[in-house]
Amino acid sequence: MSTVEKLSLENFRNLSTQIVSFKPKVNCIFGENGNGKTNILEAIYFSINKKSFRKKAGFQQILSIDCGKPEILSKIVIKNDHFKDDFYSILWKTDKYICLKNGHNKIRKPNSSCIFVSPFDSFHFHNESSYRRNLVDLLISNFDLEYKKCLSDYNKALKQKNQLLKY
């Protein structure tokens, strides 16, 4: 399993330009409201998945209001499954996205997976079995492509069966 070791951002929401280092296993992020705790998590998610976990949060909503140029630069170090560090440099300019791996290989996105479960998801998780099933399917699908393919095939077969039963 890959892990994030370091993160550096420019022009991302209210976060100042600095390097955030993470330890293996568990990290605690704490501070007063409005200081950017969730923004750090969003920056990791955004850097890996090319989108925000917030609904309807496009480039303009993520861009810092104090920036000089309309671009976001993310640098992230991820220890891969082989315990080697991969360095990703990601530049967003409105709808354009460029990702470099280890300084020279242009790639589509970092070779890692990232999920985010918010406190708001917790209520639904504990009270709605269908939400829980869909969330677990989504989480496993993010890490296991074979599971994602089997789930897709199962859902197609289920849909076809239900269509046949209507007649």
PDB file of C-alpha atoms in Angstrom:
ATOM      1  CA  MET A   1       0.000   0.000   0.000  1.00  0.00           C
ATOM      2  CA  SER A   2       1.387   3.408  -0.918  1.00  0.00           C
ATOM      3  CA  THR A   3       1.598   6.197   1.658  1.00  0.00           C
ATOM      4  CA  VAL A   4       1.948   9.972   1.413  1.00  0.00           C
ATOM      5  CA  GLU A   5       5.200  11.192   2.973  1.00  0.00           C
ATOM      6  CA  LYS A   6       5.302  14.891   2.041  1.00  0.00           C
ATOM      7  CA  LEU A   7       3.049  17.493   0.491  1.00  0.00           C
ATOM      8  CA  SER A   8       3.779  20.995  -0.737  1.00  0.00           C
ATOM      9  CA  LEU A   9       1.194  23.339  -2.262  1.00  0.00           C
ATOM     10  CA  GLU A  10       1.026  26.739  -3.880  1.00  0.00           C
ATOM     11  CA  ASN A  11      -2.243  28.664  -4.306  1.00  0.00           C
ATOM     12  CA  PHE A  12      -4.449  25.948  -2.775  1.00  0.00           C
ATOM     13  CA  ARG A  13      -7.363  27.383  -0.769  1.00  0.00           C
ATOM     14  CA  ASN A  14      -6.135  29.030   2.467  1.00  0.00           C
ATOM     15  CA  LEU A  15      -2.962  26.933   2.809  1.00  0.00           C
ATOM     16  CA  SER A  16       0.342  28.786   2.852  1.00  0.00           C
ATOM     17  CA  THR A  17       3.257  27.479   0.820  1.00  0.00           C
ATOM     18  CA  GLN A  18       5.069  25.032   3.065  1.00  0.00           C
ATOM     19  CA  ILE A  19       6.048  21.377   3.208  1.00  0.00           C
ATOM     20  CA  VAL A  20       3.831  19.127   5.298  1.00  0.00           C
ATOM     21  CA  SER A  21       5.528  15.883   6.348  1.00  0.00           C
ATOM     22  CA  PHE A  22       3.650  12.782   7.412  1.00  0.00           C
ATOM     23  CA  LYS A  23       4.799   9.859   9.524  1.00  0.00           C
ATOM     24  CA  PRO A  24       4.004   6.217   8.708  1.00  0.00           C
ATOM     25  CA  LYS A  25       0.699   4.878  10.086  1.00  0.00           C
ATOM     26  CA  VAL A  26      -1.290   7.567  11.971  1.00  0.00           C
ATOM     27  CA  ASN A  27      -1.017  11.365  11.800  1.00  0.00           C
ATOM     28  CA  CYS A  28      -3.070  13.830  13.828  1.00  0.00           C
ATOM     29  CA  ILE A  29      -4.031  17.170  12.314  1.00  0.00           C
ATOM     30  CA  PHE A  30      -5.458  19.618  14.807  1.00  0.00           C
ATOM     31  CA  GLY A  31      -6.087  23.346  15.118  1.00  0.00           C
ATOM     32  CA  GLU A  32      -8.748  26.006  15.342  1.00  0.00           C
ATOM     33  CA  ASN A  33     -11.688  26.096  12.931  1.00  0.00           C
ATOM     34  CA  GLY A  34     -10.881  27.659   9.571  1.00  0.00           C
ATOM     35  CA  ASN A  35      -7.128  26.990   9.720  1.00  0.00           C
ATOM     36  CA  GLY A  36      -6.999  24.444   6.879  1.00  0.00           C
ATOM     37  CA  LYS A  37      -7.144  20.973   8.469  1.00  0.00           C
ATOM     38  CA  THR A  38      -9.706  19.685   5.972  1.00  0.00           C
ATOM     39  CA  ASN A  39      -7.918  21.577   3.184  1.00  0.00           C
ATOM     40  CA  ILE A  40      -4.792  19.461   3.783  1.00  0.00           C
ATOM     41  CA  LEU A  41      -6.878  16.310   3.360  1.00  0.00           C
ATOM     42  CA  GLU A  42      -8.570  17.779   0.293  1.00  0.00           C
ATOM     43  CA  ALA A  43      -5.173  18.694  -1.187  1.00  0.00           C
ATOM     44  CA  ILE A  44      -3.982  15.094  -0.881  1.00  0.00           C
ATOM     45  CA  TYR A  45      -7.211  13.808  -2.417  1.00  0.00           C
ATOM     46  CA  PHE A  46      -7.095  16.466  -5.148  1.00  0.00           C
ATOM     47  CA  SER A  47      -3.441  15.699  -5.968  1.00  0.00           C
ATOM     48  CA  ILE A  48      -4.117  11.987  -6.373  1.00  0.00           C
ATOM     49  CA  ASN A  49      -7.612  11.963  -7.893  1.00  0.00           C
ATOM     50  CA  LYS A  50      -7.579  15.203  -9.960  1.00  0.00           C
ATOM     51  CA  LYS A  51     -10.783  16.365  -8.282  1.00  0.00           C
ATOM     52  CA  SER A  52     -12.118  17.501  -4.934  1.00  0.00           C
ATOM     53  CA  PHE A  53     -14.129  15.294  -2.606  1.00  0.00           C
ATOM     54  CA  ARG A  54     -16.443  18.253  -2.100  1.00  0.00           C
ATOM     55  CA  LYS A  55     -19.451  18.309  -4.384  1.00  0.00           C
ATOM     56  CA  LYS A  56     -19.349  20.987  -7.085  1.00  0.00           C
ATOM     57  CA  ALA A  57     -15.883  22.226  -6.089  1.00  0.00           C
ATOM     58  CA  GLY A  58     -14.176  23.179  -9.336  1.00  0.00           C
ATOM     59  CA  PHE A  59     -10.821  24.798  -9.957  1.00  0.00           C
ATOM     60  CA  GLN A  60     -12.053  28.309  -9.081  1.00  0.00           C
ATOM     61  CA  GLN A  61     -13.336  27.187  -5.668  1.00  0.00           C
ATOM     62  CA  ILE A  62     -10.019  25.522  -4.803  1.00  0.00           C
ATOM     63  CA  LEU A  63      -7.758  28.324  -6.034  1.00  0.00           C
ATOM     64  CA  SER A  64      -6.459  30.624  -3.288  1.00  0.00           C
ATOM     65  CA  ILE A  65      -7.975  34.117  -3.333  1.00  0.00           C
ATOM     66  CA  ASP A  66      -4.497  35.581  -2.653  1.00  0.00           C
ATOM     67  CA  CYS A  67      -2.751  33.978  -5.634  1.00  0.00           C
ATOM     68  CA  GLY A  68      -0.854  35.993  -8.209  1.00  0.00           C
ATOM     69  CA  LYS A  69      -1.356  33.497 -11.047  1.00  0.00           C
ATOM     70  CA  PRO A  70      -4.446  31.339 -11.674  1.00  0.00           C
ATOM     71  CA  GLU A  71      -2.639  28.050 -11.128  1.00  0.00           C
ATOM     72  CA  ILE A  72      -2.169  25.479  -8.385  1.00  0.00           C
ATOM     73  CA  LEU A  73       1.100  23.627  -7.917  1.00  0.00           C
ATOM     74  CA  SER A  74       1.156  20.465  -5.845  1.00  0.00           C
ATOM     75  CA  LYS A  75       4.255  18.449  -5.046  1.00  0.00           C
ATOM     76  CA  ILE A  76       3.685  15.148  -3.320  1.00  0.00           C
ATOM     77  CA  VAL A  77       6.056  12.363  -2.263  1.00  0.00           C
ATOM     78  CA  ILE A  78       4.462   8.929  -2.104  1.00  0.00           C
ATOM     79  CA  LYS A  79       6.225   5.814  -0.852  1.00  0.00           C
ATOM     80  CA  ASN A  80       5.129   3.144  -3.320  1.00  0.00           C
ATOM     81  CA  ASP A  81       4.423  -0.552  -2.767  1.00  0.00           C
ATOM     82  CA  HIS A  82       8.125  -1.328  -3.312  1.00  0.00           C
ATOM     83  CA  PHE A  83       9.115   1.104  -0.508  1.00  0.00           C
ATOM     84  CA  LYS A  84      10.647   3.561  -2.986  1.00  0.00           C
ATOM     85  CA  ASP A  85       9.750   7.252  -3.033  1.00  0.00           C
ATOM     86  CA  ASP A  86       7.932   8.591  -6.083  1.00  0.00           C
ATOM     87  CA  PHE A  87       7.905  12.358  -6.495  1.00  0.00           C
ATOM     88  CA  TYR A  88       4.919  13.873  -8.301  1.00  0.00           C
ATOM     89  CA  SER A  89       4.735  17.465  -9.463  1.00  0.00           C
ATOM     90  CA  ILE A  90       1.236  18.473 -10.507  1.00  0.00           C
ATOM     91  CA  LEU A  91       0.290  21.780 -12.127  1.00  0.00           C
ATOM     92  CA  TRP A  92      -3.317  22.885 -12.680  1.00  0.00           C
ATOM     93  CA  LYS A  93      -4.217  25.838 -14.852  1.00  0.00           C
ATOM     94  CA  THR A  94      -8.006  26.165 -14.966  1.00  0.00           C
ATOM     95  CA  ASP A  95      -8.999  23.067 -16.965  1.00  0.00           C
ATOM     96  CA  LYS A  96      -5.457  21.925 -17.811  1.00  0.00           C
ATOM     97  CA  TYR A  97      -3.625  19.371 -15.679  1.00  0.00           C
ATOM     98  CA  ILE A  98       0.005  18.309 -16.036  1.00  0.00           C
ATOM     99  CA  CYS A  99       1.546  15.613 -13.843  1.00  0.00           C
ATOM    100  CA  LEU A 100       5.232  14.694 -13.840  1.00  0.00           C
ATOM    101  CA  LYS A 101       6.577  11.621 -12.078  1.00  0.00           C
ATOM    102  CA  ASN A 102      10.097  11.847 -10.665  1.00  0.00           C
ATOM    103  CA  GLY A 103      10.715  15.092 -12.539  1.00  0.00           C
ATOM    104  CA  HIS A 104      10.506  13.893 -16.128  1.00  0.00           C
ATOM    105  CA  ASN A 105       7.875  11.242 -16.939  1.00  0.00           C
ATOM    106  CA  LYS A 106       4.588  12.880 -17.939  1.00  0.00           C
ATOM    107  CA  ILE A 107       1.733  10.733 -16.659  1.00  0.00           C
ATOM    108  CA  ARG A 108      -2.072  10.923 -16.386  1.00  0.00           C
ATOM    109  CA  LYS A 109      -2.158  10.993 -12.570  1.00  0.00           C
ATOM    110  CA  PRO A 110      -0.203   9.664  -9.590  1.00  0.00           C
ATOM    111  CA  ASN A 111      -0.096   5.889  -9.308  1.00  0.00           C
ATOM    112  CA  SER A 112      -1.933   5.771  -6.012  1.00  0.00           C
ATOM    113  CA  SER A 113      -5.433   5.609  -4.616  1.00  0.00           C
ATOM    114  CA  CYS A 114      -7.067   7.875  -2.091  1.00  0.00           C
ATOM    115  CA  ILE A 115     -10.445   7.849  -0.404  1.00  0.00           C
ATOM    116  CA  PHE A 116     -12.099  10.304   1.954  1.00  0.00           C
ATOM    117  CA  VAL A 117     -14.811   9.451   4.442  1.00  0.00           C
ATOM    118  CA  SER A 118     -16.226  12.588   6.040  1.00  0.00           C
ATOM    119  CA  PRO A 119     -17.993  12.826   9.387  1.00  0.00           C
ATOM    120  CA  PHE A 120     -21.186  13.477   7.407  1.00  0.00           C
ATOM    121  CA  ASP A 121     -20.818  10.051   5.789  1.00  0.00           C
ATOM    122  CA  SER A 122     -20.755   8.457   9.234  1.00  0.00           C
ATOM    123  CA  PHE A 123     -24.478   9.029   9.917  1.00  0.00           C
ATOM    124  CA  HIS A 124     -25.546   7.345   6.677  1.00  0.00           C
ATOM    125  CA  PHE A 125     -23.013   4.572   7.180  1.00  0.00           C
ATOM    126  CA  HIS A 126     -24.516   3.570  10.510  1.00  0.00           C
ATOM    127  CA  ASN A 127     -28.170   4.015   9.534  1.00  0.00           C
ATOM    128  CA  GLU A 128     -28.578   2.955   5.908  1.00  0.00           C
ATOM    129  CA  SER A 129     -27.476  -0.500   4.780  1.00  0.00           C
ATOM    130  CA  SER A 130     -27.631   0.436   1.061  1.00  0.00           C
ATOM    131  CA  TYR A 131     -25.377   3.449   1.674  1.00  0.00           C
ATOM    132  CA  ARG A 132     -22.973   1.245   3.631  1.00  0.00           C
ATOM    133  CA  ARG A 133     -22.900  -1.363   0.817  1.00  0.00           C
ATOM    134  CA  ASN A 134     -22.322   1.303  -1.873  1.00  0.00           C
ATOM    135  CA  LEU A 135     -19.581   2.973   0.167  1.00  0.00           C
ATOM    136  CA  VAL A 136     -17.777  -0.311   0.796  1.00  0.00           C
ATOM    137  CA  ASP A 137     -18.066  -1.186  -2.918  1.00  0.00           C
ATOM    138  CA  LEU A 138     -16.654   2.238  -3.838  1.00  0.00           C
ATOM    139  CA  LEU A 139     -13.757   1.945  -1.398  1.00  0.00           C
ATOM    140  CA  ILE A 140     -12.776  -1.551  -2.502  1.00  0.00           C
ATOM    141  CA  SER A 141     -13.164  -0.579  -6.191  1.00  0.00           C
ATOM    142  CA  ASN A 142     -10.658   2.244  -5.698  1.00  0.00           C
ATOM    143  CA  PHE A 143      -7.998  -0.266  -4.655  1.00  0.00           C
ATOM    144  CA  ASP A 144      -8.873  -3.422  -6.565  1.00  0.00           C
ATOM    145  CA  LEU A 145      -9.535  -3.187 -10.311  1.00  0.00           C
ATOM    146  CA  GLU A 146     -10.632  -6.833 -10.520  1.00  0.00           C
ATOM    147  CA  TYR A 147     -13.282  -6.198  -7.853  1.00  0.00           C
ATOM    148  CA  LYS A 148     -14.421  -3.099  -9.772  1.00  0.00           C
ATOM    149  CA  LYS A 149     -14.787  -5.139 -12.980  1.00  0.00           C
ATOM    150  CA  CYS A 150     -16.662  -7.973 -11.219  1.00  0.00           C
ATOM    151  CA  LEU A 151     -18.962  -5.474  -9.509  1.00  0.00           C
ATOM    152  CA  SER A 152     -19.699  -3.794 -12.835  1.00  0.00           C
ATOM    153  CA  ASP A 153     -20.456  -7.159 -14.474  1.00  0.00           C
ATOM    154  CA  TYR A 154     -22.691  -8.143 -11.546  1.00  0.00           C
ATOM    155  CA  ASN A 155     -24.642  -4.862 -11.717  1.00  0.00           C
ATOM    156  CA  LYS A 156     -25.157  -5.277 -15.469  1.00  0.00           C
ATOM    157  CA  ALA A 157     -26.408  -8.846 -15.009  1.00  0.00           C
ATOM    158  CA  LEU A 158     -28.705  -7.736 -12.170  1.00  0.00           C
ATOM    159  CA  LYS A 159     -30.129  -4.956 -14.330  1.00  0.00           C
ATOM    160  CA  GLN A 160     -30.752  -7.386 -17.209  1.00  0.00           C
ATOM    161  CA  LYS A 161     -32.445  -9.874 -14.841  1.00  0.00           C
ATOM    162  CA  ASN A 162     -34.708  -7.141 -13.476  1.00  0.00           C
ATOM    163  CA  GLN A 163     -35.610  -6.027 -17.005  1.00  0.00           C
ATOM    164  CA  LEU A 164     -36.564  -9.599 -17.948  1.00  0.00           C
ATOM    165  CA  LEU A 165     -38.695  -9.996 -14.818  1.00  0.00           C
ATOM    166  CA  LYS A 166     -40.753  -6.931 -15.763  1.00  0.00           C
ATOM    167  CA  TYR A 167     -42.245  -8.837 -18.728  1.00  0.00           C
TER     168      TYR A 167
END
